[in-house]
mmCIF file with all atom_site columns, C-alpha atoms in Angstrom:
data_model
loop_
_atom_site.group_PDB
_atom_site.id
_atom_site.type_symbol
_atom_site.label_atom_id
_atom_site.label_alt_id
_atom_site.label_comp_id
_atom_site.label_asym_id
_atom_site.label_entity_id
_atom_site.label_seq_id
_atom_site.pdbx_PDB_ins_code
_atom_site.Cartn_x
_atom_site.Cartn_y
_atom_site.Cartn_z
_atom_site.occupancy
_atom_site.B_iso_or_equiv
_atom_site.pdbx_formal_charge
_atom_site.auth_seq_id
_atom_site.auth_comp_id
_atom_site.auth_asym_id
_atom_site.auth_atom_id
_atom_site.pdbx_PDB_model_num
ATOM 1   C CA . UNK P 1 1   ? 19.104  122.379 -137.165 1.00 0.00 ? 1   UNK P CA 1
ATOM 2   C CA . UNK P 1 2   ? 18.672  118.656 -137.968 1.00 0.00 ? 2   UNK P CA 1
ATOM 3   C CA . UNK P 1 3   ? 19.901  115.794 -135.528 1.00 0.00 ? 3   UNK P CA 1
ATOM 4   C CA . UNK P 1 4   ? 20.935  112.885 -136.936 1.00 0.00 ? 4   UNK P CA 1
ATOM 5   C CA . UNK P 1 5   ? 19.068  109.454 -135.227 1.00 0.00 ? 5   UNK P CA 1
ATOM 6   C CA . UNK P 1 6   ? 21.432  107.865 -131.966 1.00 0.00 ? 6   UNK P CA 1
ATOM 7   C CA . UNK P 1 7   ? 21.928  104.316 -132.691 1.00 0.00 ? 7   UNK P CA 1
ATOM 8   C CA . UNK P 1 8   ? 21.688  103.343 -129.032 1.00 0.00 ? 8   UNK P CA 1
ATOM 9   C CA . UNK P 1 9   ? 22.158  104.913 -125.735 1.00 0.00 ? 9   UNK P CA 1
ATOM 10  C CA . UNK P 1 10  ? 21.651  103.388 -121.981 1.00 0.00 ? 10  UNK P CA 1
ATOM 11  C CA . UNK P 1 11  ? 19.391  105.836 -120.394 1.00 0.00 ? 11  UNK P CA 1
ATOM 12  C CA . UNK P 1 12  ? 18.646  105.812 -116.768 1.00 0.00 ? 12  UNK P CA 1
ATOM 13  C CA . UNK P 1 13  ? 15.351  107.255 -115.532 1.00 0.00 ? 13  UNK P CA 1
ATOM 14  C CA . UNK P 1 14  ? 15.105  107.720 -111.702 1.00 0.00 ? 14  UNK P CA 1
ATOM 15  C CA . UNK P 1 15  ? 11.303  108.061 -110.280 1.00 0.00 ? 15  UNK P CA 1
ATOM 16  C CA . UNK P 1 16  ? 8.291   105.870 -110.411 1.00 0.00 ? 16  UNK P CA 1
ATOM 17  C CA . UNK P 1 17  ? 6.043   108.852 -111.582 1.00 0.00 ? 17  UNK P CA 1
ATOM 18  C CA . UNK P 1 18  ? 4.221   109.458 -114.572 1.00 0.00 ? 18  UNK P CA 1
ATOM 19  C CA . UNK P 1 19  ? 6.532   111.400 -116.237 1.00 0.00 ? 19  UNK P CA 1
ATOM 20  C CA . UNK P 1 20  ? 9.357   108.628 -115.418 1.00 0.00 ? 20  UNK P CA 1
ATOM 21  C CA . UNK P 1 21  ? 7.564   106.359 -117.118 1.00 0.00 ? 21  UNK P CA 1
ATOM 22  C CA . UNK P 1 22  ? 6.348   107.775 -119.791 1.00 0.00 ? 22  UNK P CA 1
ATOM 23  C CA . UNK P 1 23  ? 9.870   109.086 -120.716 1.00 0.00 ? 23  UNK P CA 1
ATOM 24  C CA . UNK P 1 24  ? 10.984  105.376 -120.127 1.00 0.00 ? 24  UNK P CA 1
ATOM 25  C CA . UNK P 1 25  ? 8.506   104.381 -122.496 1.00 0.00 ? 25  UNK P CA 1
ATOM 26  C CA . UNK P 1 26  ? 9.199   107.050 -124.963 1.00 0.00 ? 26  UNK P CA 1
ATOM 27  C CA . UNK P 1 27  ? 13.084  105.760 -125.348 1.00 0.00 ? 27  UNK P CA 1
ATOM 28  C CA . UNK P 1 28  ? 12.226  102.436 -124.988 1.00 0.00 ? 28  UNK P CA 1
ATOM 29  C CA . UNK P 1 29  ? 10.019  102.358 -127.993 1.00 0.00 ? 29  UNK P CA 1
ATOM 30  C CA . UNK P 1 30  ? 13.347  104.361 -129.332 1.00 0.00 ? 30  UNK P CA 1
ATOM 31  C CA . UNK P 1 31  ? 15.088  101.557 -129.148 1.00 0.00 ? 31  UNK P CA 1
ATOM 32  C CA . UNK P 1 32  ? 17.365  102.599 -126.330 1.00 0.00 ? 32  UNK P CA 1
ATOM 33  C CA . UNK P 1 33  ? 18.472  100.499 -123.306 1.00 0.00 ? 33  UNK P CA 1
ATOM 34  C CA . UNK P 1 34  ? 16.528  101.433 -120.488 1.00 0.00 ? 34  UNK P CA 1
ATOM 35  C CA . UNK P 1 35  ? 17.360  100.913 -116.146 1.00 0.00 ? 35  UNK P CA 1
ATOM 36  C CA . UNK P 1 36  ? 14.165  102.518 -114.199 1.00 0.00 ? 36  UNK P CA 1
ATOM 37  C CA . UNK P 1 37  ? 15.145  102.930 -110.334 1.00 0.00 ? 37  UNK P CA 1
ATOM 38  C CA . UNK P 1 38  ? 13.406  104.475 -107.444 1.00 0.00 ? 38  UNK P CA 1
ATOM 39  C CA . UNK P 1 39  ? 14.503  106.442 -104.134 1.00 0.00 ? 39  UNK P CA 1
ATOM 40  C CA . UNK P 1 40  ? 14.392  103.612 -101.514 1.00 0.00 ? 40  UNK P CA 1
ATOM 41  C CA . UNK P 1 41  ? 14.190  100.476 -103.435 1.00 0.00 ? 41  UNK P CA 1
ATOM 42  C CA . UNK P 1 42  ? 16.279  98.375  -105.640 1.00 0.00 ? 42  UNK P CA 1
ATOM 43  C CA . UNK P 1 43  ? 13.325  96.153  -107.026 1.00 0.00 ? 43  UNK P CA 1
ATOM 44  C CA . UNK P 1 44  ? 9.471   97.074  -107.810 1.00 0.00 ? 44  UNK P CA 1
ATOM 45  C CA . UNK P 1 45  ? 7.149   96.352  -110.445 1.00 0.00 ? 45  UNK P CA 1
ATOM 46  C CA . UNK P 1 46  ? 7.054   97.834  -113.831 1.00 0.00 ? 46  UNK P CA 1
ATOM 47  C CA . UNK P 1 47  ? 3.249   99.208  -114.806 1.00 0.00 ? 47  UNK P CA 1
ATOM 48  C CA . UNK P 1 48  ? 1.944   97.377  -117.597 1.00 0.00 ? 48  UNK P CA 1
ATOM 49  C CA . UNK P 1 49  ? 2.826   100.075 -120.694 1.00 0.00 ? 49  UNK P CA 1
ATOM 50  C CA . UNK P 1 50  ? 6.087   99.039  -120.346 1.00 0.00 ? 50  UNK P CA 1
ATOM 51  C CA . UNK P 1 51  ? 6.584   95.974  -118.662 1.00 0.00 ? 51  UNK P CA 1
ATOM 52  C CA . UNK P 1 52  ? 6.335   94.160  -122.025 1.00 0.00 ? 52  UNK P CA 1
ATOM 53  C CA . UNK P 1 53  ? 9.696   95.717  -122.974 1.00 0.00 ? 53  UNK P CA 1
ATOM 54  C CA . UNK P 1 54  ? 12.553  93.431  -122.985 1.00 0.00 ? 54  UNK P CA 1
ATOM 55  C CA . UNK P 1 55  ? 14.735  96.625  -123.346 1.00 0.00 ? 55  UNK P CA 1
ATOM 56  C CA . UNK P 1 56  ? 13.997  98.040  -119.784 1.00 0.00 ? 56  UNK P CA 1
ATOM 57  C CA . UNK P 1 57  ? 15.084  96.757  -116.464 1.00 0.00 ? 57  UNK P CA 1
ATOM 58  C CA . UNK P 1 58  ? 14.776  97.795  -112.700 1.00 0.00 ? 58  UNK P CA 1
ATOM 59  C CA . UNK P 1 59  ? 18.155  98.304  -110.442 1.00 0.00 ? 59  UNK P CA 1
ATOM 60  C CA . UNK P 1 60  ? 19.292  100.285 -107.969 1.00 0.00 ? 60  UNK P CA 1
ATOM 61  C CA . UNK P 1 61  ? 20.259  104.528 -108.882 1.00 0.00 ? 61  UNK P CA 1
ATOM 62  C CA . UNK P 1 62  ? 24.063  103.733 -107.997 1.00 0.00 ? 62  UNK P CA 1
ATOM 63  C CA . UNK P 1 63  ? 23.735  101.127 -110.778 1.00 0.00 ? 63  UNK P CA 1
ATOM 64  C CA . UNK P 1 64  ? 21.936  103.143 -113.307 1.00 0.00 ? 64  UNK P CA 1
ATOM 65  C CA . UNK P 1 65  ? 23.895  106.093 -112.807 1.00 0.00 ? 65  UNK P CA 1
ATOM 66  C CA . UNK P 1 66  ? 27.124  104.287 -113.268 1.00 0.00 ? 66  UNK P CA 1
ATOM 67  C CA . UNK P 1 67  ? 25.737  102.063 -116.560 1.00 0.00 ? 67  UNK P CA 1
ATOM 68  C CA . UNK P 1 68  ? 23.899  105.473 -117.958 1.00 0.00 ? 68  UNK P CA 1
ATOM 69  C CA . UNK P 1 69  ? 25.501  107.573 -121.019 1.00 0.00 ? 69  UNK P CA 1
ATOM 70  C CA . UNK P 1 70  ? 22.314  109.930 -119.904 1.00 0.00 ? 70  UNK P CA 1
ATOM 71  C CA . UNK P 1 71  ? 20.212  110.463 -116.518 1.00 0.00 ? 71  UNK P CA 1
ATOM 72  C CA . UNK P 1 72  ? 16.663  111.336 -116.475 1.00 0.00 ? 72  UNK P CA 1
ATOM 73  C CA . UNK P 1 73  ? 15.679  112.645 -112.729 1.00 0.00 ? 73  UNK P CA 1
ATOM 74  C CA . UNK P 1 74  ? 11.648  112.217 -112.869 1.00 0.00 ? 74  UNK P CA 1
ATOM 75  C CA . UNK P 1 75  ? 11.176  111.702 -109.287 1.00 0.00 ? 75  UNK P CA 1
ATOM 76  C CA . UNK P 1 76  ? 8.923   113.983 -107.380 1.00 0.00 ? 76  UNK P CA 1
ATOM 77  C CA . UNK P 1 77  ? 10.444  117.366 -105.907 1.00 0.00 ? 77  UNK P CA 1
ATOM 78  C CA . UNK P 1 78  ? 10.783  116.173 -102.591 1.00 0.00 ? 78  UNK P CA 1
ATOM 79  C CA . UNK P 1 79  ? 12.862  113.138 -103.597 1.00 0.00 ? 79  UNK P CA 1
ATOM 80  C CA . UNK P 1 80  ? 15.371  114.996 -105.590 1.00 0.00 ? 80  UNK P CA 1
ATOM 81  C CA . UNK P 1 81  ? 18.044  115.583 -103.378 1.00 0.00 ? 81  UNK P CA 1
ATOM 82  C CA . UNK P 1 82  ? 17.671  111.914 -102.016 1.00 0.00 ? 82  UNK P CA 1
ATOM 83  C CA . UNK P 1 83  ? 18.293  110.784 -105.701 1.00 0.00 ? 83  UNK P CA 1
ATOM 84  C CA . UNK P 1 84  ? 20.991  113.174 -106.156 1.00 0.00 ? 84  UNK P CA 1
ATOM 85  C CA . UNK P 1 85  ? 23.338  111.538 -103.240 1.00 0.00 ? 85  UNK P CA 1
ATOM 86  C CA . UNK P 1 86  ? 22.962  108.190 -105.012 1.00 0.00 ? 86  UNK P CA 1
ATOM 87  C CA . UNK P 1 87  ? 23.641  109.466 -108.137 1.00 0.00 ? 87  UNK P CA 1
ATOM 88  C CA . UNK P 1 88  ? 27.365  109.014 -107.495 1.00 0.00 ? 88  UNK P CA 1
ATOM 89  C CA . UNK P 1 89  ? 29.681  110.306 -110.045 1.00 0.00 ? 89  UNK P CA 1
ATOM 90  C CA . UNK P 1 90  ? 27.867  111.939 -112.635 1.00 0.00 ? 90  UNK P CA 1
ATOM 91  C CA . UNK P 1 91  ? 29.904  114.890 -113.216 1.00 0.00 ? 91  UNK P CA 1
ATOM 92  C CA . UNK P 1 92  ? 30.718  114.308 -117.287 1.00 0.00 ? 92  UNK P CA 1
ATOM 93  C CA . UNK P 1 93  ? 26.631  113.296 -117.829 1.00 0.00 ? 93  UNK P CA 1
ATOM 94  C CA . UNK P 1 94  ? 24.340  115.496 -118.854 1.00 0.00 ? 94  UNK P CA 1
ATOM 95  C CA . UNK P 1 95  ? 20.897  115.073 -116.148 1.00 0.00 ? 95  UNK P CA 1
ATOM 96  C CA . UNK P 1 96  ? 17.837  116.322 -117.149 1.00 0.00 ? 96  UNK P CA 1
ATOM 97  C CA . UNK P 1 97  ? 15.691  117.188 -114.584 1.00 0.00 ? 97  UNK P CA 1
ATOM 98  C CA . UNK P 1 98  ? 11.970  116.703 -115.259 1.00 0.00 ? 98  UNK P CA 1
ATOM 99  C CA . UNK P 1 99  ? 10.399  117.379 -112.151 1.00 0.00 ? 99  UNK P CA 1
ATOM 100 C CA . UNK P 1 100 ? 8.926   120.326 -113.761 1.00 0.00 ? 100 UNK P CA 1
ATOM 101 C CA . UNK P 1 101 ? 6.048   118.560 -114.841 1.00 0.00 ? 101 UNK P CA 1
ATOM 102 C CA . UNK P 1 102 ? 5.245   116.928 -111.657 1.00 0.00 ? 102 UNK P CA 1
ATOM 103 C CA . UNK P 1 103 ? 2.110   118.334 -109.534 1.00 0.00 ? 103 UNK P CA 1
ATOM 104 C CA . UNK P 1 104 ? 2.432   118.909 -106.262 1.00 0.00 ? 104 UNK P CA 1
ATOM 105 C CA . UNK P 1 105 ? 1.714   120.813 -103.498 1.00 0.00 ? 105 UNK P CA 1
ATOM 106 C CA . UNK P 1 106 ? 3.307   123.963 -103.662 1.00 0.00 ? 106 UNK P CA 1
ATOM 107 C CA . UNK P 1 107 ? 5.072   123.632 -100.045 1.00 0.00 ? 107 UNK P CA 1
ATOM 108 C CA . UNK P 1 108 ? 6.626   120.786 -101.674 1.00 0.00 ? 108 UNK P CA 1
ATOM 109 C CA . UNK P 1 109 ? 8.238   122.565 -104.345 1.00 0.00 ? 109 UNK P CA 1
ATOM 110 C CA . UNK P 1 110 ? 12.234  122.142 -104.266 1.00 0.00 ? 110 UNK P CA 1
ATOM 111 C CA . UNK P 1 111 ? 14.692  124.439 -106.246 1.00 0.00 ? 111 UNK P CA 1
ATOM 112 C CA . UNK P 1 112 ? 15.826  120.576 -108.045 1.00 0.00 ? 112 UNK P CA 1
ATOM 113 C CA . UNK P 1 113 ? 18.191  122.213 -110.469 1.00 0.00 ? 113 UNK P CA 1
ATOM 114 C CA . UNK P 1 114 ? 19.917  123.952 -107.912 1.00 0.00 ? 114 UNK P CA 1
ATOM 115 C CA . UNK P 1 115 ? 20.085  121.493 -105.432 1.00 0.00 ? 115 UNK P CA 1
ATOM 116 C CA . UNK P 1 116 ? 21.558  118.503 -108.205 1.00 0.00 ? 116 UNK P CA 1
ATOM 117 C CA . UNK P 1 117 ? 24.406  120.824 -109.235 1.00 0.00 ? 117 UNK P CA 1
ATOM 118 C CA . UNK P 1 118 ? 25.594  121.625 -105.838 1.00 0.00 ? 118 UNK P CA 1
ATOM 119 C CA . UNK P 1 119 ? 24.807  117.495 -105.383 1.00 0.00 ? 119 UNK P CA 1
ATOM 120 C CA . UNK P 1 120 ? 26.559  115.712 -108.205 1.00 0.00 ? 120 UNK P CA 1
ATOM 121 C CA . UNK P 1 121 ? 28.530  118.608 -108.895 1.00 0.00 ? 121 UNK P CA 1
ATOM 122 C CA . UNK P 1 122 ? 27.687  118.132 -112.752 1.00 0.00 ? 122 UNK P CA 1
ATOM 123 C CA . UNK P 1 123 ? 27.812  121.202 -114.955 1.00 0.00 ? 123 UNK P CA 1
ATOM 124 C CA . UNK P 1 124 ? 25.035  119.909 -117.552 1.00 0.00 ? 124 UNK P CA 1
ATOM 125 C CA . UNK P 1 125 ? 22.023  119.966 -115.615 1.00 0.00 ? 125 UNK P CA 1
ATOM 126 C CA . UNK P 1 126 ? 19.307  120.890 -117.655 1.00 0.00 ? 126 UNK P CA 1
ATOM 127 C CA . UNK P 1 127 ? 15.377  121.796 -116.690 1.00 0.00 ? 127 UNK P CA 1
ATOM 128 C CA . UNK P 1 128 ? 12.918  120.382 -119.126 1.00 0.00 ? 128 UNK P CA 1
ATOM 129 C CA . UNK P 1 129 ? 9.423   120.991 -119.325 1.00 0.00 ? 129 UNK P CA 1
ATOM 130 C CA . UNK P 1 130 ? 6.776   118.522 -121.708 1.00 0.00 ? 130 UNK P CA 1
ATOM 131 C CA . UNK P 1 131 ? 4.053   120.775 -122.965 1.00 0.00 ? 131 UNK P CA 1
ATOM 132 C CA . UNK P 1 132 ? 1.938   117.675 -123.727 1.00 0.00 ? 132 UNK P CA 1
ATOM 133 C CA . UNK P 1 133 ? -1.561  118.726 -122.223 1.00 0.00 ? 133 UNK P CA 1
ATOM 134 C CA . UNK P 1 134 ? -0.994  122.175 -121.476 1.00 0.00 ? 134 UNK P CA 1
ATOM 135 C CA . UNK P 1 135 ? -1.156  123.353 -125.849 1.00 0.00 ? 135 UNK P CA 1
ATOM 136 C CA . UNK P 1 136 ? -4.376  125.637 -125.036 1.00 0.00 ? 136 UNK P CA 1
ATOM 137 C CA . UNK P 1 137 ? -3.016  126.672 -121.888 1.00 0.00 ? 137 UNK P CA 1
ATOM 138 C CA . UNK P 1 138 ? 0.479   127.728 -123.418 1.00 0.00 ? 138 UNK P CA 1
ATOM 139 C CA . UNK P 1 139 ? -0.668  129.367 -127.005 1.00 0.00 ? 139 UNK P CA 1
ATOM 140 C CA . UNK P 1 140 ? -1.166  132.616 -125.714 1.00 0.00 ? 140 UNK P CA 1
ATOM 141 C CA . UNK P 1 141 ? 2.331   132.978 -124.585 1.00 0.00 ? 141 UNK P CA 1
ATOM 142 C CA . UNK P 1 142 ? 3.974   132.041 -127.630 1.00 0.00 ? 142 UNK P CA 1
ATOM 143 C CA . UNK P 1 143 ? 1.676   133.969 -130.111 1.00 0.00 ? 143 UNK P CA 1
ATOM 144 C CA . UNK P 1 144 ? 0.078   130.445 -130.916 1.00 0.00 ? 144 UNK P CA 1
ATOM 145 C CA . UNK P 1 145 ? 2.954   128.688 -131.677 1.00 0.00 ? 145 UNK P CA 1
ATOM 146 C CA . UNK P 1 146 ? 3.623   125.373 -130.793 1.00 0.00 ? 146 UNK P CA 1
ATOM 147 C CA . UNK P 1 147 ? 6.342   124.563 -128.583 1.00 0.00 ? 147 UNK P CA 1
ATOM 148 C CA . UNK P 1 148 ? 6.658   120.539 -127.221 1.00 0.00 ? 148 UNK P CA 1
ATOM 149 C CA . UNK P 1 149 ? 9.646   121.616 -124.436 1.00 0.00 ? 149 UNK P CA 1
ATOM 150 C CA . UNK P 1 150 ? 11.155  124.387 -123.123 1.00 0.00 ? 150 UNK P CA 1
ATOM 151 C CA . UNK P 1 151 ? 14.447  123.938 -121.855 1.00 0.00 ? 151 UNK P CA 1
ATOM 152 C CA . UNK P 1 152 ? 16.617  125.665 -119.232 1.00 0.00 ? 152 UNK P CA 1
ATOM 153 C CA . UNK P 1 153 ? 20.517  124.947 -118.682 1.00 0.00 ? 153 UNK P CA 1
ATOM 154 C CA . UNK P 1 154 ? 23.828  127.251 -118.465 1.00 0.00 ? 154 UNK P CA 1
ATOM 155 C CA . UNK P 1 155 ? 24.920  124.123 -120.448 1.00 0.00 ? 155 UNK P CA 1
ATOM 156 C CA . UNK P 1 156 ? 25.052  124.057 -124.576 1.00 0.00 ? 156 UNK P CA 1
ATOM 157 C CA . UNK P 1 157 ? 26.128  120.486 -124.052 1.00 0.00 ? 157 UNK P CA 1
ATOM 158 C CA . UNK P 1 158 ? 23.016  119.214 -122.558 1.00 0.00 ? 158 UNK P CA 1
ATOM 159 C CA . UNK P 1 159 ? 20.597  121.526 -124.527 1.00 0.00 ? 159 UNK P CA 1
ATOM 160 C CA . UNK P 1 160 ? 22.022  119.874 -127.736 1.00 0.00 ? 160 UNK P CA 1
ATOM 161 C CA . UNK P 1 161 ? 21.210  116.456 -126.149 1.00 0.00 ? 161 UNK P CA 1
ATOM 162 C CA . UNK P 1 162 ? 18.338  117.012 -124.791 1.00 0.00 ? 162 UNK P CA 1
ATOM 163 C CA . UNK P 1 163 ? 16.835  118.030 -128.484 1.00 0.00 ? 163 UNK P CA 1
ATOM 164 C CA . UNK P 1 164 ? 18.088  115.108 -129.810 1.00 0.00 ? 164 UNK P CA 1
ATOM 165 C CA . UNK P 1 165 ? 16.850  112.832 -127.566 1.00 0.00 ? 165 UNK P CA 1
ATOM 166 C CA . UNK P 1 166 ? 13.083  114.562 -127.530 1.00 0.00 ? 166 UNK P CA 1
ATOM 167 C CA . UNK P 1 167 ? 12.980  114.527 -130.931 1.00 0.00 ? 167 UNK P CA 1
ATOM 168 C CA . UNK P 1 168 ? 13.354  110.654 -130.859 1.00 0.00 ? 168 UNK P CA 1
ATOM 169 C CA . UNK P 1 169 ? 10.036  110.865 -128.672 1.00 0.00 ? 169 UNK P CA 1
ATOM 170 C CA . UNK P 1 170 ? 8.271   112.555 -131.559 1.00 0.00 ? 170 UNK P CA 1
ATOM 171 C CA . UNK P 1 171 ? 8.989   116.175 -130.503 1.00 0.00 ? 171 UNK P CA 1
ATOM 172 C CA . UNK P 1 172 ? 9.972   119.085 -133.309 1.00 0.00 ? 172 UNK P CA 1
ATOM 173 C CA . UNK P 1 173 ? 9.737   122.424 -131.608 1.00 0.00 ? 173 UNK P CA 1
ATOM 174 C CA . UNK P 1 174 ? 11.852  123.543 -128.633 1.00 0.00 ? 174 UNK P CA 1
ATOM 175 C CA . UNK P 1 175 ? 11.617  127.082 -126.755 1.00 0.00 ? 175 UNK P CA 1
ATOM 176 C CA . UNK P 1 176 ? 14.669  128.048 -124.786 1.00 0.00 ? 176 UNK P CA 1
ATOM 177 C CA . UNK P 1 177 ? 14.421  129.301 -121.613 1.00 0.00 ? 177 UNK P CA 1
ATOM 178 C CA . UNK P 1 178 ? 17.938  130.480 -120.901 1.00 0.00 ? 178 UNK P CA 1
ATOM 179 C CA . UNK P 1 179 ? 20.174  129.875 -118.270 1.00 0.00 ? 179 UNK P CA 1
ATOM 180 C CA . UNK P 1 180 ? 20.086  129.527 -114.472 1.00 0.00 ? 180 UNK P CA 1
ATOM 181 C CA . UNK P 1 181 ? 19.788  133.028 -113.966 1.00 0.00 ? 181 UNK P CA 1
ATOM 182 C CA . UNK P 1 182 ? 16.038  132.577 -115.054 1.00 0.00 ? 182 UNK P CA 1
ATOM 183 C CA . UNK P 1 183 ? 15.084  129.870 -113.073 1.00 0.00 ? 183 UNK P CA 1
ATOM 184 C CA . UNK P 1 184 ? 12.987  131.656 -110.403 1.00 0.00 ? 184 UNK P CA 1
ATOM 185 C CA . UNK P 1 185 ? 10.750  132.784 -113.415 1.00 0.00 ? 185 UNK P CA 1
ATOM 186 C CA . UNK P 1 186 ? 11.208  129.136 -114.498 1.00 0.00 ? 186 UNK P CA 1
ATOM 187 C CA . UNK P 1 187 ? 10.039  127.320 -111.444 1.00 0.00 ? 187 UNK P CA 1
ATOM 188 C CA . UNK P 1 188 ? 7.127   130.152 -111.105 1.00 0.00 ? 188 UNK P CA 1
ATOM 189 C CA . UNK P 1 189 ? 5.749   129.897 -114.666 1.00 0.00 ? 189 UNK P CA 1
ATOM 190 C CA . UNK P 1 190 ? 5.530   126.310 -114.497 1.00 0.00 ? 190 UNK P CA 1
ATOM 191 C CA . UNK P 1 191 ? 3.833   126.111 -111.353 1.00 0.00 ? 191 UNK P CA 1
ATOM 192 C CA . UNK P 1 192 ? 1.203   128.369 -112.461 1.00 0.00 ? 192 UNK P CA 1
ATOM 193 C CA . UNK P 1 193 ? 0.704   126.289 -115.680 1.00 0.00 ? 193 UNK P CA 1
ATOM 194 C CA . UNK P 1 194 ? 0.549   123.069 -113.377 1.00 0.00 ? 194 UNK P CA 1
ATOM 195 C CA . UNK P 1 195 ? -2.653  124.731 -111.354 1.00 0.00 ? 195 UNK P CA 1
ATOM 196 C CA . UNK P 1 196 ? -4.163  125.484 -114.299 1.00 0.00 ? 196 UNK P CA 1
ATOM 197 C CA . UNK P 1 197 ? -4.495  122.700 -115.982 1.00 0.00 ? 197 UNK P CA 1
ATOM 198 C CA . UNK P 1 198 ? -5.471  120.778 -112.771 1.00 0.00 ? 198 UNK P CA 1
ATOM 199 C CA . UNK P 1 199 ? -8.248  123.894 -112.594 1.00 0.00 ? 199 UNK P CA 1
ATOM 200 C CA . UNK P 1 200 ? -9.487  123.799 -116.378 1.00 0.00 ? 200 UNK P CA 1
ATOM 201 C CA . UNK P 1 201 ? -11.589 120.658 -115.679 1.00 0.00 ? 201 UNK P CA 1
ATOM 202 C CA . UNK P 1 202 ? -13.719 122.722 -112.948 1.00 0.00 ? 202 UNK P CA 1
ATOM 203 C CA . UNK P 1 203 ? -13.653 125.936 -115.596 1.00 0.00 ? 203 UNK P CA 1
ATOM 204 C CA . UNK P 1 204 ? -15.218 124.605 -117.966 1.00 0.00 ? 204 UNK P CA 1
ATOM 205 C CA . UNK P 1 205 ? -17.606 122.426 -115.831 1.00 0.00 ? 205 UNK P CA 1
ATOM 206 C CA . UNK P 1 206 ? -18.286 125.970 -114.090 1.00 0.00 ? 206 UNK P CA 1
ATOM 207 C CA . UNK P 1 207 ? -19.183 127.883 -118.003 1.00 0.00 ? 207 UNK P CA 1
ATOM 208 C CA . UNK P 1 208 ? -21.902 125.389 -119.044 1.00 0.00 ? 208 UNK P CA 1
ATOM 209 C CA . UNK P 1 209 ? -24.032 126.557 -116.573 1.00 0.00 ? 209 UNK P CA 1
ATOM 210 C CA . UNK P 1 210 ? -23.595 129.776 -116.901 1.00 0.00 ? 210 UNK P CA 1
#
């Protein structure tokens, strides 16, 4: 299926993490009008990759949520639910939750998709996960086939979007995951790919001596 380019879209990203900012980045470069905020403050400093852009500003969630035609939840797990009360109204906007490619402990891990439906009460919720980093990792799975996301969501709407907005960050080839009945597998698989890659370093330190 092809998409056909969005002329311009205000995009909120919530989190200052390094998958907020490099999606804010990613649409930024897109062209897109971009309002960063953070859990707990209504001002900080942009790093440097993106401060340069005159198409990204910092305000609080309540205002980015409001402004947004599409809300990116990059916080950490832990600050999900926090973000999710100031999201407001958001129940026509599709959120994708990226939180899936955050490492952290794994007593921090939150069920986020669950907890920002019953939250915002939005039906288009939609797990993403960037497979950036993880291609050697991942081939084996998919029969060495690249894949750039894999998406989750009970909603069509926000898979559609989500494709077309990823492929404006230079990504092609989407997996889908199904719907929330497979999030448990979801939330498992992606953990274990998470502690790999933060183990592969020490692997392959580890085979050159032996």
């Amino acid at each position: 299926m092809s998409f056909k380019k969005l002329v311009s879209m205000t995009i909120a990203v919530i989190g200052d993490t390094p998958t907020g900012y490099m999606y804010a980045e990613g649409f930024a470069r897109a062209g897109h009008q971009i309002l960063m905020a953070v859990p707990g403050k209504d001002n900080f400093d942009l790093p440097s990759s993106i401060h340069f852009f005159d198409n990204v500003e910092t305000c609080s969630i309540p205002d980015a949520a409001s402004r947004a035609d599409l809300v990116v939840l990059a916080t950490t797990p832990k600050q999900v639910r926090e973000a999710a009360y100031w999201l407001e109204d958001v129940r026509r906007k599709v959120i994708l939750d990226a939180t899936a490619n955050e490492h952290v402990p794994d007593n921090d891990l939150v069920k986020t998709a669950c907890a920002i439906k019953a939250i915002t009460g939005s039906p288009h919720v939609i797990k993403a996960f960037n497979t950036a980093g993880y291609e050697q990792i991942l081939k084996p799975l998919f029969n060495g086939t690249h894949v750039d996301m894999i998406l989750l969501s009970d909603s069509l709407k926000a898979k559609e979007i989500a494709k077309i907005m990823a492929i404006e960050l230079g990504m092609s080839a989407f997996y889908d995951f199904g719907g929330s009945e497979n999030i448990p597998l979801f939330n498992e698989m992606t953990r274990c790919w998470r502690n790999l890659k933060l183990a592969s370093p020490a692997i392959t330190q580890l085979t050159k001596h032996l």
